[in-house]
Structure formats: structure tokens, C-alpha cells
Short mmCIF file of C-alpha atoms in Angstrom, two decimals:
data_model
loop_
_atom_site.label_atom_id
_atom_site.label_comp_id
_atom_site.label_asym_id
_atom_site.label_seq_id
_atom_site.Cartn_x
_atom_site.Cartn_y
_atom_site.Cartn_z
CA MET A 1 19.29 24.50 -11.53
CA SER A 2 20.48 25.05 -7.65
CA PRO A 3 19.36 21.72 -5.72
CA SER A 4 17.43 23.69 -3.31
CA ALA A 5 14.98 24.48 -6.12
CA ILE A 6 14.82 20.94 -7.10
CA SER A 7 14.27 19.75 -3.87
CA ARG A 8 11.23 21.89 -2.72
CA ARG A 9 10.00 22.10 -6.08
CA THR A 10 10.10 18.06 -6.15
CA LEU A 11 9.26 17.86 -2.34
CA ILE A 12 5.89 19.26 -2.20
CA GLY A 13 4.95 18.75 -5.52
CA GLY A 14 1.73 16.65 -4.40
CA SER A 15 -0.40 20.28 -2.74
CA LEU A 16 -3.57 19.59 -5.37
CA ALA A 17 -3.88 15.69 -4.96
CA THR A 18 -4.36 15.98 -1.22
CA LEU A 19 -7.25 18.25 -1.40
CA THR A 20 -8.86 15.62 -2.13
CA LEU A 21 -7.81 13.98 0.06
CA ALA A 22 -8.62 15.75 3.13
CA ALA A 23 -12.33 15.88 2.31
CA CYS A 24 -12.44 11.55 1.75
CA GLY A 25 -10.34 11.26 4.79
CA SER A 26 -12.59 13.12 6.97
CA SER A 27 -14.69 11.80 9.68
CA SER A 28 -17.95 10.28 8.92
CA GLY A 29 -21.42 9.19 10.94
CA GLY A 30 -21.88 8.48 14.63
CA ALA A 31 -20.11 9.94 17.76
CA THR A 32 -17.38 12.64 18.16
CA ALA A 33 -14.42 11.50 18.96
CA ALA A 34 -13.27 12.72 22.58
CA SER A 35 -12.22 16.13 22.62
CA GLY A 36 -10.14 18.17 25.67
CA ASP A 37 -7.07 18.03 26.80
CA PRO A 38 -5.04 14.61 25.99
CA VAL A 39 -5.38 11.66 28.98
CA LYS A 40 -2.02 10.62 29.52
CA GLY A 41 -1.90 6.90 30.59
CA GLY A 42 -4.50 3.95 29.98
CA THR A 43 -4.50 1.56 27.10
CA LEU A 44 -6.00 1.11 24.13
CA THR A 45 -7.22 -2.01 22.49
CA TYR A 46 -7.00 -1.50 18.79
CA LEU A 47 -8.89 -4.79 16.55
CA GLU A 48 -6.99 -5.67 13.62
CA HIS A 49 -8.44 -7.48 10.59
CA GLN A 50 -5.03 -9.37 9.59
CA ALA A 51 -2.64 -10.97 11.72
CA TYR A 52 1.03 -9.63 10.21
CA SER A 53 3.98 -11.90 8.49
CA THR A 54 7.18 -9.37 8.54
CA LEU A 55 8.20 -6.83 10.67
CA TYR A 56 10.88 -6.80 7.73
CA PRO A 57 10.69 -2.90 6.19
CA PRO A 58 10.62 -3.23 2.57
CA ALA A 59 7.56 -5.77 3.01
CA GLY A 60 5.81 -3.73 5.06
CA GLY A 61 3.17 -2.42 2.06
CA PHE A 62 0.58 -5.42 3.48
CA TYR A 63 -1.37 -3.43 6.37
CA PRO A 64 -1.22 -5.28 9.15
CA ASN A 65 2.69 -4.79 8.58
CA GLY A 66 2.90 -1.39 8.40
CA ALA A 67 0.70 -0.75 11.48
CA LEU A 68 3.34 -1.92 13.58
CA VAL A 69 6.41 -0.79 11.72
CA ASN A 70 4.94 2.66 11.29
CA ASN A 71 4.87 2.76 15.37
CA VAL A 72 7.69 0.81 16.45
CA THR A 73 10.35 2.99 13.85
CA ALA A 74 11.10 6.51 12.94
CA ARG A 75 12.11 7.29 9.26
CA LEU A 76 14.57 10.41 8.35
CA LEU A 77 11.31 12.31 6.86
CA HIS A 78 7.93 12.43 8.05
CA GLN A 79 5.26 12.55 5.33
CA LYS A 80 2.27 14.97 6.38
CA PRO A 81 -1.31 13.13 5.47
CA ASP A 82 -3.26 15.79 5.17
CA THR A 83 -1.20 18.12 2.82
CA LEU A 84 1.38 14.99 1.40
CA GLU A 85 4.28 17.52 2.12
CA LEU A 86 7.52 16.09 3.45
CA GLU A 87 9.16 17.71 7.00
CA PRO A 88 12.12 16.52 8.72
CA TRP A 89 11.63 13.51 11.11
CA ILE A 90 15.46 12.08 12.03
CA ALA A 91 17.11 13.80 9.41
CA THR A 92 17.49 18.07 10.91
CA ALA A 93 15.98 19.19 7.64
CA LEU A 94 15.44 18.27 4.08
CA PRO A 95 17.52 16.46 1.71
CA GLU A 96 20.29 18.37 -0.52
CA ILE A 97 19.01 17.14 -3.89
CA ASN A 98 21.38 17.39 -6.47
CA ASP A 99 20.68 18.35 -9.74
CA ASP A 100 20.23 15.52 -11.59
CA ALA A 101 18.61 13.71 -8.21
CA THR A 102 21.72 11.46 -8.08
CA GLN A 103 22.53 12.53 -4.84
CA PHE A 104 20.58 13.24 -1.40
CA THR A 105 22.64 14.23 1.61
CA PHE A 106 20.92 13.91 4.93
CA THR A 107 22.28 15.96 8.24
CA LEU A 108 20.55 13.63 10.95
CA ARG A 109 19.92 14.55 14.62
CA PRO A 110 22.67 13.76 17.10
CA ASP A 111 20.43 12.57 20.19
CA VAL A 112 18.12 9.61 18.57
CA THR A 113 18.88 6.47 20.24
CA TYR A 114 16.90 3.18 19.46
CA SER A 115 14.81 1.09 22.59
CA ASP A 116 18.19 -0.50 22.94
CA GLY A 117 19.70 2.30 24.05
CA SER A 118 22.30 2.44 20.78
CA ALA A 119 22.60 5.58 19.19
CA LEU A 120 20.92 6.16 15.94
CA THR A 121 24.41 7.34 13.97
CA ALA A 122 25.30 7.82 10.38
CA GLU A 123 26.65 4.60 10.16
CA ASN A 124 23.90 2.84 11.53
CA VAL A 125 21.26 4.97 8.75
CA VAL A 126 24.00 3.75 5.56
CA LYS A 127 23.82 -0.11 6.79
CA ASN A 128 20.34 0.05 6.77
CA PHE A 129 19.72 1.78 3.05
CA ASP A 130 22.79 -0.85 2.24
CA LEU A 131 20.37 -3.16 2.98
CA PHE A 132 17.12 -1.87 2.07
CA GLY A 133 18.39 -0.32 -1.77
CA LYS A 134 20.17 -3.56 -2.97
CA GLY A 135 18.24 -6.40 -0.06
CA ASP A 136 20.42 -9.74 0.91
CA PRO A 137 19.63 -12.59 -1.11
CA ALA A 138 21.39 -14.63 1.05
CA ARG A 139 19.14 -13.73 3.87
CA LYS A 140 16.31 -13.96 1.86
CA LEU A 141 15.89 -10.46 2.62
CA THR A 142 14.29 -8.02 -0.65
CA ILE A 143 15.06 -4.89 -2.41
CA SER A 144 12.69 -2.41 -1.02
CA GLU A 145 9.94 -1.13 -3.89
CA ALA A 146 10.06 2.18 -2.71
CA ILE A 147 13.29 2.77 -3.64
CA ASN A 148 15.27 2.63 -7.24
CA ASN A 149 18.53 2.65 -8.65
CA TYR A 150 19.83 2.46 -5.64
CA ASP A 151 24.12 2.43 -5.53
CA HIS A 152 25.25 2.82 -2.00
CA GLY A 153 25.25 5.29 1.04
CA GLU A 154 28.25 7.66 3.18
CA VAL A 155 29.09 8.66 5.59
CA VAL A 156 30.15 12.19 5.11
CA ASP A 157 30.87 13.01 8.34
CA ASP A 158 29.72 11.86 11.99
CA HIS A 159 25.55 13.52 11.27
CA THR A 160 25.61 13.54 7.56
CA VAL A 161 24.96 10.87 5.36
CA CYS A 162 24.90 10.78 1.09
CA PHE A 163 22.96 8.63 -0.78
CA HIS A 164 24.63 8.16 -4.20
CA PHE A 165 22.12 6.58 -7.35
CA SER A 166 23.02 4.71 -10.75
CA ALA A 167 20.30 6.97 -12.48
CA PRO A 168 18.01 9.97 -10.69
CA ALA A 169 15.98 8.57 -8.29
CA PRO A 170 13.69 11.30 -7.71
CA GLY A 171 10.67 9.65 -5.32
CA PHE A 172 13.89 8.80 -2.97
CA ALA A 173 12.88 11.32 -0.48
CA GLN A 174 9.37 9.91 -0.27
CA ALA A 175 10.02 7.08 -0.12
CA THR A 176 12.45 7.89 3.19
CA SER A 177 9.32 8.94 4.94
CA THR A 178 7.83 5.24 4.38
CA ILE A 179 7.22 2.32 6.28
CA ASN A 180 9.33 0.42 4.26
CA SER A 181 12.45 2.97 5.18
CA GLY A 182 11.48 2.60 9.22
CA LEU A 183 15.41 2.68 10.59
CA LEU A 184 16.68 -0.25 13.01
CA ALA A 185 18.97 -1.22 15.31
CA ASP A 186 22.55 -2.73 13.93
CA SER A 187 21.13 -5.73 15.93
CA SER A 188 18.00 -6.52 13.57
CA LEU A 189 19.53 -5.44 10.74
CA ALA A 190 22.20 -8.20 11.33
CA LEU A 191 18.75 -10.45 11.28
CA ASP A 192 17.86 -13.07 8.26
CA SER A 193 13.77 -13.41 6.31
CA ASP A 194 12.85 -15.95 9.48
CA GLY A 195 13.87 -13.27 11.98
CA PHE A 196 11.83 -10.50 11.20
CA GLY A 197 9.10 -12.94 10.63
CA PRO A 198 6.35 -14.02 13.84
CA GLY A 199 7.30 -14.53 17.07
CA ASN A 200 10.41 -12.44 16.94
CA VAL A 201 9.01 -9.33 17.55
CA ALA A 202 11.83 -8.69 20.35
CA THR A 203 14.01 -8.83 18.60
CA ILE A 204 12.85 -5.87 16.49
CA ILE A 205 14.38 -2.62 17.46
CA GLY A 206 13.35 0.80 16.54
CA ALA A 207 13.45 4.02 17.27
CA GLY A 208 9.98 5.09 17.31
CA PRO A 209 7.43 6.24 19.43
CA PHE A 210 6.63 2.83 21.13
CA VAL A 211 8.85 -0.52 21.50
CA PHE A 212 7.60 -4.37 20.75
CA GLU A 213 6.56 -5.51 25.36
CA SER A 214 4.84 -8.86 24.06
CA GLU A 215 3.12 -10.91 21.61
CA LYS A 216 1.02 -13.86 20.87
CA VAL A 217 1.18 -14.94 17.54
CA GLY A 218 -1.49 -14.94 15.85
CA SER A 219 -3.47 -13.51 18.10
CA GLN A 220 -2.39 -10.04 20.07
CA ILE A 221 0.51 -7.59 20.22
CA VAL A 222 1.22 -5.04 22.96
CA LEU A 223 2.89 -2.10 22.15
CA LYS A 224 4.48 -0.21 25.36
CA ALA A 225 4.82 3.77 24.92
CA ARG A 226 8.75 4.61 24.43
CA GLU A 227 9.55 6.98 27.61
CA GLU A 228 12.69 8.60 26.20
CA TYR A 229 11.15 9.66 22.93
CA ALA A 230 11.50 13.22 22.16
CA TRP A 231 12.40 13.16 18.55
CA ALA A 232 9.01 13.84 16.81
CA PRO A 233 8.48 15.48 13.05
CA PRO A 234 7.58 19.33 13.65
CA SER A 235 3.99 18.67 12.91
CA VAL A 236 2.81 16.37 15.06
CA SER A 237 1.04 17.34 18.46
CA ASN A 238 2.75 15.68 20.46
CA GLN A 239 5.92 16.32 20.78
CA GLY A 240 7.01 13.21 23.50
CA ARG A 241 6.04 10.11 24.77
CA PRO A 242 2.76 8.52 23.33
CA TYR A 243 0.07 9.46 25.88
CA LEU A 244 -1.00 5.86 25.75
CA ASP A 245 0.81 3.62 28.14
CA THR A 246 0.39 0.54 25.72
CA VAL A 247 -2.10 -0.89 23.08
CA GLU A 248 -2.80 -3.66 22.88
CA ILE A 249 -3.88 -4.89 19.14
CA VAL A 250 -6.14 -8.05 18.52
CA ILE A 251 -6.45 -9.99 16.06
CA ALA A 252 -10.31 -10.78 15.00
CA GLY A 253 -10.74 -11.86 11.64
CA GLU A 254 -14.49 -12.65 11.51
CA ASP A 255 -16.32 -9.55 11.21
CA SER A 256 -18.63 -10.36 13.39
CA VAL A 257 -16.20 -11.29 16.30
CA ARG A 258 -14.39 -7.80 15.17
CA ILE A 259 -17.47 -5.48 15.32
CA GLY A 260 -19.15 -6.87 17.65
CA SER A 261 -15.95 -6.49 20.04
CA LEU A 262 -16.13 -3.01 19.33
CA VAL A 263 -19.60 -2.32 19.87
CA SER A 264 -19.56 -3.66 23.00
CA GLY A 265 -16.73 -1.94 24.08
CA GLN A 266 -14.11 -4.61 24.68
CA GLY A 267 -11.98 -2.56 21.74
CA ASN A 268 -11.53 1.07 21.20
CA ILE A 269 -10.91 0.90 17.37
CA ALA A 270 -11.14 -1.17 14.73
CA ARG A 271 -9.57 -1.13 11.21
CA GLN A 272 -11.72 -2.86 7.80
CA ILE A 273 -15.09 -1.80 8.99
CA GLU A 274 -16.45 -3.22 5.69
CA PRO A 275 -19.38 -1.62 3.84
CA GLN A 276 -22.16 -4.31 5.14
CA ASN A 277 -21.00 -3.16 9.14
CA GLU A 278 -20.60 0.49 8.12
CA LYS A 279 -24.69 1.11 9.45
CA GLN A 280 -24.62 -1.14 12.84
CA VAL A 281 -21.35 0.48 14.12
CA GLU A 282 -22.84 3.87 13.44
CA GLY A 283 -25.63 2.93 14.51
CA ALA A 284 -24.02 2.43 17.89
CA GLY A 285 -22.62 6.12 18.24
CA ILE A 286 -19.03 4.93 16.78
CA SER A 287 -17.36 6.99 14.63
CA LEU A 288 -15.94 5.98 11.10
CA LEU A 289 -12.77 7.51 9.83
CA SER A 290 -12.76 7.08 6.00
CA ALA A 291 -8.80 7.05 4.98
CA GLN A 292 -7.42 7.01 1.24
CA THR A 293 -4.48 5.11 -0.09
CA ASN A 294 -3.77 6.92 -2.95
CA GLY A 295 -2.77 4.66 -5.00
CA VAL A 296 -3.18 1.95 -7.90
CA ASN A 297 -7.62 1.09 -7.48
CA ASN A 298 -8.99 -1.73 -6.32
CA GLY A 299 -9.25 -3.76 -9.76
CA PHE A 300 -8.89 -6.67 -11.83
CA PHE A 301 -5.14 -7.51 -13.52
CA PHE A 302 -5.14 -8.97 -16.88
CA ARG A 303 -2.01 -11.73 -17.54
CA PHE A 304 -2.28 -10.64 -20.96
CA ARG A 305 0.56 -13.98 -21.40
CA HIS A 306 -1.51 -16.43 -20.58
CA PRO A 307 -3.46 -17.68 -24.24
CA LEU A 308 -6.98 -17.34 -23.25
CA LEU A 309 -5.61 -13.81 -22.47
CA GLU A 310 -3.42 -13.01 -25.56
CA ASP A 311 -5.63 -11.59 -28.04
CA ILE A 312 -6.84 -8.24 -26.68
CA ARG A 313 -10.26 -8.65 -27.74
CA VAL A 314 -10.98 -11.08 -25.07
CA ARG A 315 -9.39 -8.18 -22.43
CA GLN A 316 -12.08 -5.61 -24.26
CA ALA A 317 -14.34 -8.11 -23.96
CA LEU A 318 -14.03 -8.76 -20.14
CA ILE A 319 -13.99 -5.01 -19.25
CA ALA A 320 -16.68 -4.71 -21.18
CA GLY A 321 -18.59 -7.50 -19.76
CA ILE A 322 -18.41 -6.46 -15.95
CA ASP A 323 -20.81 -4.27 -14.09
CA ARG A 324 -19.34 -1.75 -11.86
CA ASP A 325 -21.90 -0.44 -11.22
CA GLU A 326 -23.79 -3.18 -10.60
CA VAL A 327 -20.66 -3.96 -8.09
CA LEU A 328 -20.41 -0.87 -6.23
CA SER A 329 -24.07 0.00 -5.39
CA SER A 330 -24.69 -3.86 -4.26
CA LEU A 331 -21.08 -4.33 -2.25
CA TYR A 332 -19.95 -1.07 -1.30
CA SER A 333 -20.88 2.47 0.32
CA LYS A 334 -20.27 6.32 -0.29
CA HIS A 335 -16.15 5.60 0.89
CA TYR A 336 -15.64 3.23 -2.25
CA PRO A 337 -15.53 6.41 -4.91
CA GLU A 338 -15.82 4.32 -8.52
CA ALA A 339 -12.21 4.00 -10.14
CA THR A 340 -11.62 6.48 -13.21
CA SER A 341 -7.72 5.38 -14.02
CA SER A 342 -5.98 2.86 -12.28
CA LEU A 343 -4.60 5.20 -9.88
CA SER A 344 -7.14 7.24 -7.49
CA LYS A 345 -7.76 11.15 -8.38
CA THR A 346 -5.84 11.04 -4.17
CA ALA A 347 -2.86 9.95 -6.38
CA LEU A 348 0.54 11.68 -7.62
CA GLY A 349 0.03 11.28 -11.33
CA TYR A 350 -3.65 10.57 -11.54
CA ALA A 351 -4.85 10.62 -15.23
CA GLY A 352 -8.48 10.19 -15.80
CA GLN A 353 -9.51 7.51 -19.31
CA THR A 354 -12.40 9.03 -19.73
CA ASP A 355 -15.08 5.93 -20.75
CA ALA A 356 -12.25 3.97 -20.50
CA TYR A 357 -14.59 1.27 -18.56
CA VAL A 358 -18.06 0.97 -19.99
CA TYR A 359 -20.82 -2.00 -19.48
CA ASP A 360 -21.68 -3.18 -22.84
CA ALA A 361 -22.85 -7.00 -22.73
CA ASP A 362 -23.69 -7.10 -26.14
CA ARG A 363 -20.24 -5.18 -27.42
CA ALA A 364 -18.75 -7.73 -24.97
CA ALA A 365 -20.32 -10.81 -26.58
CA SER A 366 -19.65 -9.78 -29.95
CA LEU A 367 -15.62 -9.16 -29.43
CA LEU A 368 -15.90 -13.04 -27.95
CA GLU A 369 -17.45 -13.95 -30.92
CA ALA A 370 -14.67 -12.44 -33.34
CA ALA A 371 -12.23 -13.54 -31.17
CA GLY A 372 -13.83 -17.40 -32.57
CA TRP A 373 -14.96 -17.92 -28.81
CA VAL A 374 -18.54 -19.99 -29.68
CA ALA A 375 -21.09 -20.79 -26.66
CA GLY A 376 -21.23 -24.50 -25.76
CA SER A 377 -24.66 -26.05 -24.41
CA ASP A 378 -24.05 -24.90 -20.88
CA GLY A 379 -23.39 -21.24 -22.12
CA ILE A 380 -19.39 -21.50 -21.17
CA ARG A 381 -17.43 -20.32 -24.43
CA ALA A 382 -14.60 -22.17 -25.43
CA LYS A 383 -11.76 -22.14 -28.80
CA ASP A 384 -10.33 -24.97 -30.63
CA GLY A 385 -11.82 -27.67 -27.28
CA THR A 386 -10.61 -25.10 -24.69
CA ARG A 387 -12.65 -23.50 -22.22
CA LEU A 388 -12.81 -19.60 -21.73
CA HIS A 389 -12.93 -20.69 -17.67
CA LEU A 390 -10.03 -18.28 -15.58
CA VAL A 391 -9.18 -17.87 -12.18
CA VAL A 392 -8.84 -15.02 -10.37
CA ASN A 393 -6.82 -15.13 -6.25
CA GLU A 394 -8.89 -14.01 -3.33
CA ALA A 395 -7.79 -10.82 -1.96
CA LEU A 396 -8.12 -11.25 1.46
CA PRO A 397 -6.12 -7.78 2.66
CA GLN A 398 -9.10 -6.18 0.70
CA PRO A 399 -12.80 -5.34 1.43
CA ARG A 400 -15.27 -7.86 0.27
CA SER A 401 -13.42 -9.81 -2.04
CA ARG A 402 -15.05 -12.97 -2.32
CA ASP A 403 -18.60 -11.04 -2.61
CA LEU A 404 -17.15 -8.82 -5.64
CA VAL A 405 -15.20 -12.02 -7.60
CA THR A 406 -18.82 -14.24 -7.00
CA LEU A 407 -21.14 -10.77 -8.36
CA VAL A 408 -18.34 -10.62 -11.04
CA ALA A 409 -18.71 -14.48 -12.02
CA GLN A 410 -22.39 -14.05 -12.66
CA GLN A 411 -22.14 -11.09 -14.63
CA LEU A 412 -19.29 -12.98 -17.08
CA LYS A 413 -21.25 -15.89 -16.94
CA LYS A 414 -23.75 -14.36 -19.47
CA ILE A 415 -21.79 -13.03 -21.70
CA GLY A 416 -19.56 -17.09 -21.84
CA VAL A 417 -17.01 -16.10 -19.97
CA GLU A 418 -16.14 -19.08 -16.79
CA LEU A 419 -14.32 -16.82 -13.44
CA GLU A 420 -13.34 -19.04 -11.22
CA LEU A 421 -11.97 -17.68 -7.06
CA PHE A 422 -9.14 -19.37 -6.17
CA GLN A 423 -9.71 -20.24 -2.81
CA GLY A 424 -6.95 -20.24 0.71
CA ASP A 425 -5.23 -18.44 3.26
CA GLN A 426 -2.80 -15.33 2.72
CA ALA A 427 0.09 -17.80 2.09
CA ALA A 428 -1.52 -20.09 -0.56
CA GLN A 429 -2.79 -16.54 -2.46
CA ASP A 430 0.99 -15.39 -2.40
CA THR A 431 1.87 -18.46 -4.06
CA ALA A 432 -0.80 -18.93 -6.48
CA SER A 433 -0.51 -15.46 -7.39
CA ASN A 434 2.88 -15.87 -8.93
CA ASP A 435 1.68 -18.38 -10.62
CA LEU A 436 0.73 -18.06 -14.74
CA ASP A 437 -1.11 -20.70 -14.75
CA THR A 438 -2.51 -20.80 -11.28
CA ILE A 439 -3.82 -17.02 -11.30
CA GLN A 440 -4.88 -15.41 -14.49
CA VAL A 441 -6.64 -12.64 -13.13
CA ARG A 442 -5.49 -10.72 -10.14
CA HIS A 443 -7.41 -8.85 -7.79
CA SER A 444 -4.78 -6.64 -6.25
CA MET A 445 -4.44 -2.33 -4.90
CA VAL A 446 -1.35 -0.65 -4.05
CA GLY A 447 -0.95 2.33 -1.93
CA ARG A 448 1.53 4.85 -1.63
CA ALA A 449 2.02 8.88 -1.93
CA ASP A 450 4.06 9.09 -5.06
CA TYR A 451 4.56 9.29 -8.58
CA ASP A 452 6.37 5.96 -7.76
CA VAL A 453 3.65 3.82 -6.62
CA ILE A 454 2.30 2.91 -10.11
CA LYS A 455 6.24 1.73 -10.46
CA SER A 456 5.18 -0.49 -7.54
CA GLN A 457 2.39 -2.37 -8.32
CA PHE A 458 3.31 -3.19 -12.76
CA SER A 459 7.36 -2.83 -12.85
CA ILE A 460 8.45 -6.45 -13.21
CA LYS A 461 10.97 -5.46 -10.43
CA ASN A 462 8.52 -4.91 -8.28
CA ARG A 463 5.43 -6.26 -7.45
CA ASN A 464 4.85 -7.08 -11.55
CA VAL A 465 1.44 -7.46 -10.69
CA LEU A 466 0.47 -9.19 -14.20
CA LEU A 467 3.07 -11.57 -14.72
CA ASN A 468 5.17 -9.00 -17.54
CA ALA A 469 8.05 -11.46 -18.18
CA ASP A 470 9.09 -13.92 -19.68
CA ASP A 471 11.10 -16.79 -18.17
CA ALA A 472 14.94 -15.08 -18.79
CA GLY A 473 13.02 -12.34 -16.88
CA ASN A 474 12.87 -9.70 -19.48
CA PRO A 475 9.71 -7.62 -20.18
CA VAL A 476 7.31 -9.18 -22.67
CA ASP A 477 5.82 -5.31 -23.26
CA ALA A 478 9.00 -3.41 -22.99
CA GLN A 479 6.58 -0.25 -23.59
CA LEU A 480 4.94 -0.30 -20.49
CA GLU A 481 8.24 -1.67 -18.42
CA ASP A 482 10.07 1.43 -20.07
CA LEU A 483 7.31 3.71 -18.98
CA LEU A 484 7.55 2.30 -15.40
CA VAL A 485 10.86 3.30 -15.38
CA GLN A 486 11.01 6.99 -16.73
CA VAL A 487 7.93 7.40 -13.67
CA ALA A 488 10.70 6.45 -11.44
CA SER A 489 13.67 8.36 -12.87
CA GLU A 490 12.65 11.28 -14.43
CA PRO A 491 13.92 14.42 -12.43
CA GLU A 492 11.18 16.75 -12.55
CA ALA A 493 7.84 16.63 -11.45
CA GLU A 494 6.39 17.45 -14.45
CA ALA A 495 7.95 14.70 -16.36
CA ARG A 496 7.88 12.17 -13.45
CA ALA A 497 3.72 13.56 -14.14
CA ALA A 498 3.40 13.17 -18.05
CA ALA A 499 5.07 9.49 -17.54
CA SER A 500 2.28 8.08 -15.13
CA ALA A 501 -0.37 9.65 -17.38
CA ALA A 502 1.96 7.71 -20.09
CA VAL A 503 1.81 4.24 -18.12
CA GLN A 504 -2.01 4.73 -17.53
CA LYS A 505 -3.07 5.20 -20.92
CA HIS A 506 -0.81 2.34 -21.91
CA LEU A 507 -2.53 0.41 -19.10
CA THR A 508 -6.44 1.81 -20.87
CA ASP A 509 -4.98 1.20 -24.90
CA ASN A 510 -4.03 -2.73 -24.02
CA ALA A 511 -6.97 -3.23 -21.72
CA TYR A 512 -4.33 -4.70 -19.21
CA VAL A 513 -6.19 -3.60 -16.46
CA LEU A 514 -10.55 -3.03 -14.91
CA PRO A 515 -10.24 -0.57 -11.81
CA PHE A 516 -13.03 -1.57 -9.38
CA PHE A 517 -13.10 1.95 -7.10
CA GLU A 518 -10.76 3.80 -4.60
CA GLU A 519 -9.63 1.65 -1.75
CA PRO A 520 -10.04 3.50 1.68
CA GLN A 521 -8.98 1.97 5.06
CA VAL A 522 -11.56 2.32 6.83
CA TYR A 523 -12.04 2.48 10.61
CA GLY A 524 -15.20 2.19 13.49
CA VAL A 525 -13.40 4.59 16.39
CA ARG A 526 -14.97 4.54 19.62
CA LYS A 527 -15.94 8.53 21.56
CA GLU A 528 -13.82 7.85 24.36
CA VAL A 529 -10.49 7.94 22.24
CA GLY A 530 -9.47 11.10 20.97
CA GLY A 531 -6.00 12.16 18.48
CA PHE A 532 -6.81 9.18 16.39
CA ALA A 533 -4.01 9.60 13.60
CA VAL A 534 -3.25 7.70 10.44
CA GLU A 535 -0.13 8.63 8.28
CA SER A 536 -0.01 9.35 4.53
CA ILE A 537 -1.80 5.83 3.11
CA GLY A 538 -4.25 5.06 6.04
CA ARG A 539 -2.12 3.19 8.61
CA PRO A 540 -3.04 4.22 12.42
CA ASP A 541 -0.38 6.23 14.26
CA PHE A 542 -0.76 6.00 17.74
CA SER A 543 1.64 8.07 18.57
CA GLY A 544 -0.88 11.27 19.57
CA THR A 545 -4.28 8.73 20.56
CA TRP A 546 -5.82 8.63 24.25
CA VAL A 547 -8.28 6.95 26.05
CA ALA A 548 -10.47 9.26 28.04
CA SER A 549 -11.47 7.88 31.21
#
């Protein structure tokens, strides 16, 4: 097979999934956004749900991080949000890929510079990916979860780079389009983990359409249009400098403050319009934009290594004892479709799990009784003196996580299971979620428009949401890890899809996951705003946005 043949089939293999994305991602209700010719100049005020934690691109998966990295950096390739097809950006064409997807060769544009004036060169691009692909433990900089099997980069000539992999890495081309691969100037690549943290935006130098102008830590960031920007992807309508002069990003964590500011006109766009606020926003004549995240669904992930969850019957009982229909109808809206697998229907590799998550409280009780859990005087079951008490994190980035956990706890109490919500800020949640003794049920999701997204969530080398590793770092469920490696390493799209389907079946057969819904990013966009867009998993793109006078 020729390199061009494998390149084309791998790089455009997601077109069927995106037909659903286009429907789910359309605006719904409210007033029509500004139309007509773009207006140049002015400031857009964007109301954000949470403060960012780092601007190191491989750690950009947290949406507040990714929103900034997406607008300040450029990437080798661009993924069209409406079709998921890849196209050139800093590269002049799609990469040449060898037959087993272990070598990717890119030709670079010669005219790109970073905002500090330094040239974006072949040497610089290799330096970026050698860091992102290998990490640097001494500086506490992690390997990108989007990159697998990386070996090294090679400068072929002044405008050509080749990346080499120790095993097939078919997802690498798409990885170069993600915010996790946002290209940085050499000065930024020299930073340590703290240098990428809050308070240091002046040191983050990218080649994207915006630059950082100022920061008030935890409350405000201002982006400024880069005057010299002239290398947008071909499909982007605005091929030059952003229309806006500045974007003022205001952190408004309280729903009442964020929604009130949007409705009153103090803000132009707000992210995370939660379901209970949708009617208020639409009633004010403000459009809702619901963009799917195309990845692992919002759900509960049962950590089977914990003694309380080792018995599959307990995990099966939890799934049978949770009424997802009540959860969705009580707490969410039409923008949150019920999940039918661990992956969203719009995700590459989706395989439906028919009848896997049926609510049946009687069956749940029978499973627990068969497993030896006996109800006590307060109704909570116990076995050998140990109560069936589980702790779940509060997923602060996810919509209505606390409300969801509260309702589910009420449902599980009816079958004799005590579910406790772990409370704390994002730092506390992150620390607790890595401790099996503290968190036994993880509430989570992850978005990425590639087959590798399922590996990102479950592999012991990535997010490891199930904590599927023993004290020596070896997988406890080795079959699951092997299947995840196949997803990331099979050169052909058909084989990757089959491996992804096998992972989803394995998760179902072992009762590791209860997915709730396909999580969107829901924005409120006032009528004076035109041209607002999102990238392939729902992060904001301000390069073509304007505000009508």
C-alpha cells in the first residue's frame, strides 16, 4: 500500500460520525446571531465557568486550559469541526505516512513566526514534539495523552520534519491538530511546570491568531489580536488577523453571576449554560450553541480493584440500581442525549451496547444478596462488618455533577448502597481521584475526535480512570490494556474501529462503566455576536468572531 493511500483513508475516516455532529452542534432557540459582513475591531467579553490551571499544551484537556491554548497556538494540521477531516495549517499538506504508520513526514510553511518574532522552524517543531511525545519528568512536564509510541523527531531539511515511532501510531496525524500539540516558541519550551501555570501568560509564546495581553490570576485574562497572523487553515473564513481587537475572558464560576452577566449584556458569550438555566437564557433572546465533544461519555467508572467493588455482582447491581431516565428527565435537557455506550455516537469507533444499562431495582437487590451483602437496620447493606459505602468525586467541570450524584445516591439508598459525594475544589478533587481508598467511583468524561480517545480515558499510561494498575505499575486487567494498545497501534482504520468496539464490549461485560449522557459544550451567544465557532470537540475559536456595533 502506498503512503498516500494510507494517509487518505486514515485522515478522513471520520466523516460518517460527523453527520450527527452537525445536527447536534447547530444553534437552537433564541435570537439569530449577527449576520452580514464581519465588523472589525472591538472587544468581546467571554464568561468562563472555571479558571485555567496550566497552559502546557499536553495538559490542555481541561476546557478552560484548552480554550486559551486553542486561540494562542497554531498546529501542524487543523481538524474541520463539521466533518472531522484534517487539513493543513502550519504544514503545507497532509503528512506522508509509511505503510505501518511509524513515520510521518510534514513539509512546513516558510513564513510562520511566533508572536515574539522568532521563526517557526523545522528545528523548533521537532523540539516541540520531542517534549510533547516524551515529556520531561525533571520539569514535571507530562507526555501528551494524544501521542502514542513516540520515538523521536528528525529535521530532514529547513522545511521538512519526520517523526518516528516505536510502533504504529495511526492517531498521530489527528494528534497534531489538537490543542495538546499547540506549537510553542523555544523560550516557552524551556519553561518548567510552574512556568506554564497561572500568572505566567506573558511567557507563553504561540503562533496562533491571538496573544496574551494581560492576566488577573483567577479572575480575568485578555487576549489581543495578532496583527501579523496570516496562516489560517484553508477552510477558515477569516484568513488574516482576527476581527476582534481583544477578547476579555472573565471567570464567573457562580451560575447566577455568569447567567446574569450574559442576560444583562455585560458579557457577549458564556460557556456552560447548565440545563436549569437554558429557558432563562433563551427567554432573553439569546441563542444556545450545543457542540458535542465526540468522546467518552459522561458517566460513572467503577474502580474494580477496591475490595467493595471486586465482585462483579456489586458493579452489576450499581448499574441496575441507577435509573438513568429519571436522572436525565429531572436534571438535563434535549442537548444531553442518553448514552448508549461508553463512547458517544459521534465518536470514532462507537459501538452500541444494547440493553446494557437497564434499570431494574429488584435485580440489583438480588445481585447484592447473592454477593452476601445484607441490609442493616438503617437499610444500608453490610458484609463481614463492612458497610457498602462508596465515595464518588464531584466532577466540577461537568454540568450538574453534584445534583446528579445527589439523585443517584437517593436511588442507590433504596437498594442498600450508601454513596457519598467527595467535596472540595478542583485541586482537592484531582488529588482525591488518584487515590483508590478515597474515590471508588469516578465521575468523568473526555473529548477527542479520534479513535484514541478511549485509550486516553482508560489506559494506565494516560488518565487511567479505573486505576487499573497494581503497585508495580502493571495492569490488573491486562486484557483491557492490550485492547487499548490495539486501538492506538493498529495502522488501519477498520482494525482500530474493531479494537475500540472490543474495548466497549469489555467495559460492558465487566460492568466497569455506567454512562449517563453524551456531554456537550453549551454556549449562550448574544445576538450582537457573529462568526463564533468551536473546534472539533467544542472549545471556542475566536479567530472569525466579531461583535456588531
